[in-house]
Protein backbone atom coordinates (compact mmCIF):
# COMPACT_ATOMS: atom_id res chain seq x y z
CA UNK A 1 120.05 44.69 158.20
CA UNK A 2 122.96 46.40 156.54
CA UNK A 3 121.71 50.45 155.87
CA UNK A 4 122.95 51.67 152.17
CA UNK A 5 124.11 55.20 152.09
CA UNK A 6 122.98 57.59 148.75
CA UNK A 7 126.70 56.79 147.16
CA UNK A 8 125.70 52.98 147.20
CA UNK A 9 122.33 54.07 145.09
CA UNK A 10 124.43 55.93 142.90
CA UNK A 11 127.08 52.84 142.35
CA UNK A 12 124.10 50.47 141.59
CA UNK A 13 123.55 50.11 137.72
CA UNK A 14 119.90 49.31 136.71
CA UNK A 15 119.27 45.78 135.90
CA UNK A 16 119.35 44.66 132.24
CA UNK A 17 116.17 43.82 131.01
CA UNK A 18 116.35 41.02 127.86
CA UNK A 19 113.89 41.60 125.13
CA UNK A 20 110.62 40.47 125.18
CA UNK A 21 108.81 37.05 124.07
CA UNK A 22 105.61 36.04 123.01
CA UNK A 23 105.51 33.98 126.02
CA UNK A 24 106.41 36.80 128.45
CA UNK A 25 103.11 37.50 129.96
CA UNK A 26 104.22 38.53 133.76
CA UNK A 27 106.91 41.13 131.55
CA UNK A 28 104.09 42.66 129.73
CA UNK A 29 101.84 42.87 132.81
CA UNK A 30 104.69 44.47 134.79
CA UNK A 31 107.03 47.62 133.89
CA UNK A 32 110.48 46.91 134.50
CA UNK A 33 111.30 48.55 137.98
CA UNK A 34 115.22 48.87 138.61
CA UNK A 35 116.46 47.27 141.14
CA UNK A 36 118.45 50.53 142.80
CA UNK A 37 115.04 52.25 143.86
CA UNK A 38 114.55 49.75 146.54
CA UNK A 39 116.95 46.99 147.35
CA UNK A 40 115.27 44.54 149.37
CA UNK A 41 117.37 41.96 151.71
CA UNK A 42 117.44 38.41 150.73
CA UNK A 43 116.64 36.94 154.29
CA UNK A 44 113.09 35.95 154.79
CA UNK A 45 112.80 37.40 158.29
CA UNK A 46 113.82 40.58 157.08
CA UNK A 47 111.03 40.69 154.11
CA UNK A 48 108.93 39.72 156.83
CA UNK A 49 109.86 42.67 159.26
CA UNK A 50 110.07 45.03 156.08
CA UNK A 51 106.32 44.09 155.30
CA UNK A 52 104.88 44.53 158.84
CA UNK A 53 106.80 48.24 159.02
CA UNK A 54 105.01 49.09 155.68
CA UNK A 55 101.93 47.61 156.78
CA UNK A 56 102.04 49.49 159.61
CA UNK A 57 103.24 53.09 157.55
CA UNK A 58 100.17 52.22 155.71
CA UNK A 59 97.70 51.67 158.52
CA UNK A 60 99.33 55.86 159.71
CA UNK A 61 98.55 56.91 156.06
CA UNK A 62 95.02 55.77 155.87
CA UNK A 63 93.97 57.14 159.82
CA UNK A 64 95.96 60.91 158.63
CA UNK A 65 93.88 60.66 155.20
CA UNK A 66 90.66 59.82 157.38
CA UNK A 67 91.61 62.81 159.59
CA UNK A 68 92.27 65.39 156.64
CA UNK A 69 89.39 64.33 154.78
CA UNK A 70 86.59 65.11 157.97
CA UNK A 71 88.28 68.14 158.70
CA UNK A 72 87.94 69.36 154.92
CA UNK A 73 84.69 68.05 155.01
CA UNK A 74 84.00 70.00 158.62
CA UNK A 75 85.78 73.05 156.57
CA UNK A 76 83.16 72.86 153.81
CA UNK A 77 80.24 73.40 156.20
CA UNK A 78 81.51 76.22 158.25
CA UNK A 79 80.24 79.41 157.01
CA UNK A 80 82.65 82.29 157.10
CA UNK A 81 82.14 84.56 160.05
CA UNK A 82 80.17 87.75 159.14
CA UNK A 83 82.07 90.71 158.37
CA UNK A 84 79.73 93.03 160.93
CA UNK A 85 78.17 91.75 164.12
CA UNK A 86 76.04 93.83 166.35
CA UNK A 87 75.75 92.96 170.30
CA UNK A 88 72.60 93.44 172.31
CA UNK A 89 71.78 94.68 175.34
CA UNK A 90 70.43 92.29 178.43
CA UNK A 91 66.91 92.98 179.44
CA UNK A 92 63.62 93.49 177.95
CA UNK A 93 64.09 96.60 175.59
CA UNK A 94 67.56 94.32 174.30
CA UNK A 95 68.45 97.90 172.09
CA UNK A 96 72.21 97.20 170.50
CA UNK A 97 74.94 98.01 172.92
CA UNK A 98 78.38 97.09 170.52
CA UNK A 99 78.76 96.96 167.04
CA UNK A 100 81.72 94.82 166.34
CA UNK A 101 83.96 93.16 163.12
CA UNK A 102 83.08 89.61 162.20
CA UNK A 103 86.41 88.97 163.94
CA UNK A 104 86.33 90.07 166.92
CA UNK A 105 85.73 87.53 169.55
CA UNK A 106 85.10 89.60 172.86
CA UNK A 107 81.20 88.25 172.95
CA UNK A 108 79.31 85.91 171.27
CA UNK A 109 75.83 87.61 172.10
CA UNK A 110 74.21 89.34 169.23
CA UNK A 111 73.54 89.35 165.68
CA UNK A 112 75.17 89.50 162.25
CA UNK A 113 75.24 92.29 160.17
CA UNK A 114 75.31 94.25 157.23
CA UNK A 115 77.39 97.84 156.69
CA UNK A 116 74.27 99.79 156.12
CA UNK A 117 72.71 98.52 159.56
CA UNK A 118 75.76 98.87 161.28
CA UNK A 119 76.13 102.35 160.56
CA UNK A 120 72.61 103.12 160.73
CA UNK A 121 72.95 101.84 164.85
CA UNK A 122 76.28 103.66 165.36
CA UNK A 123 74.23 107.01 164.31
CA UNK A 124 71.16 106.71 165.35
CA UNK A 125 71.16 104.38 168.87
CA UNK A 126 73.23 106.85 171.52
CA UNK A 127 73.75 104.07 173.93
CA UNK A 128 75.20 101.94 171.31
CA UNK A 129 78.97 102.33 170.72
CA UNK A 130 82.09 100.79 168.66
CA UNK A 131 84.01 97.80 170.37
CA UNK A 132 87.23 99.42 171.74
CA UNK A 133 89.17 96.49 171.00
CA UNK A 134 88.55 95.15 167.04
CA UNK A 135 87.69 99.40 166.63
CA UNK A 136 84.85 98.80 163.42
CA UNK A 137 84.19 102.23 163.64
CA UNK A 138 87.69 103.05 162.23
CA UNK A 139 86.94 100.05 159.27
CA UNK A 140 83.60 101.71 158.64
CA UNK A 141 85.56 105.95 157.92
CA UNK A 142 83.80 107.12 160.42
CA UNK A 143 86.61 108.40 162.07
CA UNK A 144 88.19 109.44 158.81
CA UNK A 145 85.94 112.76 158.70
């Protein structure tokens, strides 16, 4: 199949259209489409290749749509992470050990959160202490004062 370059689309002059009939139903049903957006070969085998390639485009569309669609769907169900999460201890008294940011992924033992509680256990629980690494003690101010 010969491959037309943009200069060729530019060259091609849209296709004139004679005026409409009473009789003209498939011209009424139909917009006129130029013929420059998509000139199609006049070989049959060619159509015939042409329609399998788009049938097959189409087939790619409709799995990536199904794809997007779950994961937007999965998306809609996750609940943000918390913006505090407190770690426990191992053992029977399980006291907090790490208070942590919603973010930080170094465990996935303990509990979410809220500011008051996390501060309460950072001043009140002496074994408990700030995660070195995601530092929530610095988010909280209290190592502002």
């Amino acid at each position: 199949m010969e491959r037309i370059g943009l200069s060729a689309y530019r060259e091609i002059k849209p296709k004139q259209t004679r005026p409409m009939e009473p009789g003209d139903v498939t011209e009424a049903a139909w917009p006129a489409m130029p013929d420059c957006l998509l000139p199609l070969p006049p070989a049959l085998d060619q159509l015939l290749v042409i329609r399998r390639w788009l049938e097959l485009t189409l087939a790619r569309v409709d799995e990536r749509i199904g794809v997007v669609r779950a994961a937007e769907e999965e998306r809609a169900h996750i609940r943000p992470p918390p913006r505090w999460w407190i770690e426990y201890g191992i053992g029977v008294s399980r006291r907090p050990d790490r208070v942590h940011t919603g973010a930080c992924r170094i465990t996935n033992r303990g509990k979410p959160a809220t500011r008051e509680w996390v501060l309460e256990v950072l001043r009140t629980v002496p074994s408990a202490i700030a995660c070195p690494q995601c530092r929530p003690d610095s988010e909280l101010g209290l190592l502002d004062g």
